[in-house]
Amino acid sequence: METKVQTINLIEVTVVGKDEENGKKYAIALDQQNRTYYIPEEEIGTQFQADRIQDKIGALMGATVTIIPLGREGKRNLASRKKAMEVLNKEYYDKLKDGDIVEGRIIGLSP
């Protein structure tokens, strides 16, 4: 029996702007070949402090993020940061074993 392996295309991009069309907000991001990707606001994936961030797209302006291309919608190349983060998190946690010591940085505390 043959097993199919699905390859996931992760791309690093820089968030350079934002756009809005028909009430839908997008982050505009460029890869190293200057291809433009549009990340819908719901695919930004700001899980930490999501309730405190008013402008999710503005918070990422100038940042380099990892995305997964989703395909085209009209003339736009759509992408998801949220799905890319899920893939990266799964890869990271799958490598961990009981007893591993992991370096980290505390970025916030809450009661």
PDB file of N, CA, C and O in Angstrom, residues 60-93:
ATOM      1  N   LEU A  60       1.201  43.804  13.314  1.00  0.00           N
ATOM      2  CA  LEU A  60       2.196  43.010  12.593  1.00  0.00           C
ATOM      3  C   LEU A  60       2.958  43.806  11.536  1.00  0.00           C
ATOM      4  O   LEU A  60       3.842  43.260  10.866  1.00  0.00           O
ATOM      5  N   MET A  61       2.635  45.088  11.385  1.00  0.00           N
ATOM      6  CA  MET A  61       3.254  45.901  10.348  1.00  0.00           C
ATOM      7  C   MET A  61       4.780  45.876  10.474  1.00  0.00           C
ATOM      8  O   MET A  61       5.322  46.132  11.539  1.00  0.00           O
ATOM      9  N   GLY A  62       5.456  45.514   9.385  1.00  0.00           N
ATOM     10  CA  GLY A  62       6.913  45.458   9.368  1.00  0.00           C
ATOM     11  C   GLY A  62       7.488  44.141   9.859  1.00  0.00           C
ATOM     12  O   GLY A  62       8.685  43.902   9.743  1.00  0.00           O
ATOM     13  N   ALA A  63       6.644  43.280  10.406  1.00  0.00           N
ATOM     14  CA  ALA A  63       7.121  41.997  10.948  1.00  0.00           C
ATOM     15  C   ALA A  63       7.286  40.967   9.834  1.00  0.00           C
ATOM     16  O   ALA A  63       6.571  40.977   8.836  1.00  0.00           O
ATOM     17  N   THR A  64       8.241  40.058  10.043  1.00  0.00           N
ATOM     18  CA  THR A  64       8.399  38.914   9.160  1.00  0.00           C
ATOM     19  C   THR A  64       7.617  37.766   9.780  1.00  0.00           C
ATOM     20  O   THR A  64       7.812  37.445  10.953  1.00  0.00           O
ATOM     21  N   VAL A  65       6.700  37.195   9.011  1.00  0.00           N
ATOM     22  CA  VAL A  65       5.846  36.114   9.508  1.00  0.00           C
ATOM     23  C   VAL A  65       5.874  34.952   8.508  1.00  0.00           C
ATOM     24  O   VAL A  65       6.266  35.114   7.355  1.00  0.00           O
ATOM     25  N   THR A  66       5.458  33.797   8.970  1.00  0.00           N
ATOM     26  CA  THR A  66       5.380  32.615   8.115  1.00  0.00           C
ATOM     27  C   THR A  66       3.923  32.390   7.726  1.00  0.00           C
ATOM     28  O   THR A  66       3.034  32.504   8.564  1.00  0.00           O
ATOM     29  N   ILE A  67       3.708  32.085   6.448  1.00  0.00           N
ATOM     30  CA  ILE A  67       2.346  31.880   5.930  1.00  0.00           C
ATOM     31  C   ILE A  67       2.267  30.583   5.138  1.00  0.00           C
ATOM     32  O   ILE A  67       3.281  30.016   4.749  1.00  0.00           O
ATOM     33  N   ILE A  68       1.040  30.162   4.884  1.00  0.00           N
ATOM     34  CA  ILE A  68       0.745  29.080   3.944  1.00  0.00           C
ATOM     35  C   ILE A  68      -0.169  29.675   2.869  1.00  0.00           C
ATOM     36  O   ILE A  68      -1.225  30.223   3.189  1.00  0.00           O
ATOM     37  N   PRO A  69       0.232  29.605   1.599  1.00  0.00           N
ATOM     38  CA  PRO A  69      -0.644  30.085   0.525  1.00  0.00           C
ATOM     39  C   PRO A  69      -1.932  29.266   0.486  1.00  0.00           C
ATOM     40  O   PRO A  69      -1.902  28.044   0.652  1.00  0.00           O
ATOM     41  N   LEU A  70      -3.055  29.944   0.279  1.00  0.00           N
ATOM     42  CA  LEU A  70      -4.359  29.279   0.237  1.00  0.00           C
ATOM     43  C   LEU A  70      -4.929  29.188  -1.170  1.00  0.00           C
ATOM     44  O   LEU A  70      -5.905  28.485  -1.392  1.00  0.00           O
ATOM     45  N   GLY A  71      -4.340  29.934  -2.102  1.00  0.00           N
ATOM     46  CA  GLY A  71      -4.878  29.964  -3.458  1.00  0.00           C
ATOM     47  C   GLY A  71      -5.274  31.374  -3.840  1.00  0.00           C
ATOM     48  O   GLY A  71      -4.960  32.333  -3.134  1.00  0.00           O
ATOM     49  N   ARG A  72      -5.978  31.480  -4.940  1.00  0.00           N
ATOM     50  CA  ARG A  72      -6.354  32.808  -5.445  1.00  0.00           C
ATOM     51  C   ARG A  72      -7.836  33.089  -5.216  1.00  0.00           C
ATOM     52  O   ARG A  72      -8.655  32.190  -5.256  1.00  0.00           O
ATOM     53  N   GLU A  73      -8.102  34.355  -4.983  1.00  0.00           N
ATOM     54  CA  GLU A  73      -9.474  34.859  -4.928  1.00  0.00           C
ATOM     55  C   GLU A  73      -9.477  36.097  -5.812  1.00  0.00           C
ATOM     56  O   GLU A  73      -8.969  37.148  -5.420  1.00  0.00           O
ATOM     57  N   GLY A  74      -9.996  35.956  -7.011  1.00  0.00           N
ATOM     58  CA  GLY A  74      -9.896  37.045  -7.974  1.00  0.00           C
ATOM     59  C   GLY A  74      -8.440  37.253  -8.354  1.00  0.00           C
ATOM     60  O   GLY A  74      -7.758  36.325  -8.759  1.00  0.00           O
ATOM     61  N   LYS A  75      -7.938  38.468  -8.141  1.00  0.00           N
ATOM     62  CA  LYS A  75      -6.538  38.780  -8.463  1.00  0.00           C
ATOM     63  C   LYS A  75      -5.625  38.646  -7.245  1.00  0.00           C
ATOM     64  O   LYS A  75      -4.437  38.917  -7.330  1.00  0.00           O
ATOM     65  N   ARG A  76      -6.164  38.233  -6.104  1.00  0.00           N
ATOM     66  CA  ARG A  76      -5.382  38.179  -4.871  1.00  0.00           C
ATOM     67  C   ARG A  76      -4.858  36.775  -4.580  1.00  0.00           C
ATOM     68  O   ARG A  76      -5.584  35.799  -4.708  1.00  0.00           O
ATOM     69  N   ASN A  77      -3.593  36.709  -4.162  1.00  0.00           N
ATOM     70  CA  ASN A  77      -3.028  35.473  -3.619  1.00  0.00           C
ATOM     71  C   ASN A  77      -3.341  35.472  -2.129  1.00  0.00           C
ATOM     72  O   ASN A  77      -2.794  36.289  -1.384  1.00  0.00           O
ATOM     73  N   LEU A  78      -4.242  34.605  -1.696  1.00  0.00           N
ATOM     74  CA  LEU A  78      -4.608  34.553  -0.283  1.00  0.00           C
ATOM     75  C   LEU A  78      -3.655  33.640   0.471  1.00  0.00           C
ATOM     76  O   LEU A  78      -3.126  32.676  -0.076  1.00  0.00           O
ATOM     77  N   ALA A  79      -3.453  33.957   1.757  1.00  0.00           N
ATOM     78  CA  ALA A  79      -2.561  33.167   2.596  1.00  0.00           C
ATOM     79  C   ALA A  79      -3.084  33.155   4.022  1.00  0.00           C
ATOM     80  O   ALA A  79      -3.907  33.985   4.407  1.00  0.00           O
ATOM     81  N   SER A  80      -2.583  32.195   4.815  1.00  0.00           N
ATOM     82  CA  SER A  80      -2.986  32.084   6.211  1.00  0.00           C
ATOM     83  C   SER A  80      -1.763  32.004   7.117  1.00  0.00           C
ATOM     84  O   SER A  80      -0.936  31.098   6.978  1.00  0.00           O
ATOM     85  N   ARG A  81      -1.651  32.930   8.039  1.00  0.00           N
ATOM     86  CA  ARG A  81      -0.625  32.859   9.076  1.00  0.00           C
ATOM     87  C   ARG A  81      -1.077  31.886  10.163  1.00  0.00           C
ATOM     88  O   ARG A  81      -0.279  31.159  10.737  1.00  0.00           O
ATOM     89  N   LYS A  82      -2.383  31.874  10.403  1.00  0.00           N
ATOM     90  CA  LYS A  82      -2.968  31.009  11.439  1.00  0.00           C
ATOM     91  C   LYS A  82      -2.656  29.533  11.162  1.00  0.00           C
ATOM     92  O   LYS A  82      -2.187  28.807  12.043  1.00  0.00           O
ATOM     93  N   LYS A  83      -2.874  29.082   9.936  1.00  0.00           N
ATOM     94  CA  LYS A  83      -2.596  27.691   9.573  1.00  0.00           C
ATOM     95  C   LYS A  83      -1.100  27.393   9.629  1.00  0.00           C
ATOM     96  O   LYS A  83      -0.690  26.311  10.043  1.00  0.00           O
ATOM     97  N   ALA A  84      -0.270  28.355   9.222  1.00  0.00           N
ATOM     98  CA  ALA A  84       1.181  28.170   9.288  1.00  0.00           C
ATOM     99  C   ALA A  84       1.629  28.007  10.740  1.00  0.00           C
ATOM    100  O   ALA A  84       2.471  27.156  11.041  1.00  0.00           O
ATOM    101  N   MET A  85       1.053  28.801  11.643  1.00  0.00           N
ATOM    102  CA  MET A  85       1.400  28.690  13.062  1.00  0.00           C
ATOM    103  C   MET A  85       0.993  27.325  13.607  1.00  0.00           C
ATOM    104  O   MET A  85       1.720  26.731  14.410  1.00  0.00           O
ATOM    105  N   GLU A  86      -0.151  26.809  13.186  1.00  0.00           N
ATOM    106  CA  GLU A  86      -0.592  25.479  13.629  1.00  0.00           C
ATOM    107  C   GLU A  86       0.388  24.404  13.174  1.00  0.00           C
ATOM    108  O   GLU A  86       0.749  23.518  13.951  1.00  0.00           O
ATOM    109  N   VAL A  87       0.850  24.480  11.924  1.00  0.00           N
ATOM    110  CA  VAL A  87       1.809  23.508  11.396  1.00  0.00           C
ATOM    111  C   VAL A  87       3.133  23.599  12.165  1.00  0.00           C
ATOM    112  O   VAL A  87       3.694  22.584  12.589  1.00  0.00           O
ATOM    113  N   LEU A  88       3.641  24.821  12.349  1.00  0.00           N
ATOM    114  CA  LEU A  88       4.908  25.006  13.054  1.00  0.00           C
ATOM    115  C   LEU A  88       4.821  24.540  14.503  1.00  0.00           C
ATOM    116  O   LEU A  88       5.751  23.910  15.016  1.00  0.00           O
ATOM    117  N   ASN A  89       3.706  24.842  15.174  1.00  0.00           N
ATOM    118  CA  ASN A  89       3.531  24.393  16.561  1.00  0.00           C
ATOM    119  C   ASN A  89       3.498  22.872  16.645  1.00  0.00           C
ATOM    120  O   ASN A  89       4.117  22.274  17.522  1.00  0.00           O
ATOM    121  N   LYS A  90       2.784  22.223  15.722  1.00  0.00           N
ATOM    122  CA  LYS A  90       2.707  20.765  15.719  1.00  0.00           C
ATOM    123  C   LYS A  90       4.087  20.160  15.502  1.00  0.00           C
ATOM    124  O   LYS A  90       4.489  19.239  16.218  1.00  0.00           O
ATOM    125  N   GLU A  91       4.838  20.689  14.531  1.00  0.00           N
ATOM    126  CA  GLU A  91       6.193  20.194  14.274  1.00  0.00           C
ATOM    127  C   GLU A  91       7.065  20.332  15.523  1.00  0.00           C
ATOM    128  O   GLU A  91       7.813  19.428  15.872  1.00  0.00           O
ATOM    129  N   TYR A  92       6.968  21.460  16.191  1.00  0.00           N
ATOM    130  CA  TYR A  92       7.776  21.727  17.379  1.00  0.00           C
ATOM    131  C   TYR A  92       7.424  20.754  18.503  1.00  0.00           C
ATOM    132  O   TYR A  92       8.299  20.109  19.079  1.00  0.00           O
ATOM    133  N   TYR A  93       6.142  20.640  18.811  1.00  0.00           N
ATOM    134  CA  TYR A  93       5.726  19.790  19.927  1.00  0.00           C
ATOM    135  C   TYR A  93       5.912  18.302  19.634  1.00  0.00           C
ATOM    136  O   TYR A  93       6.139  17.520  20.551  1.00  0.00           O
TER     137      TYR A  93
END
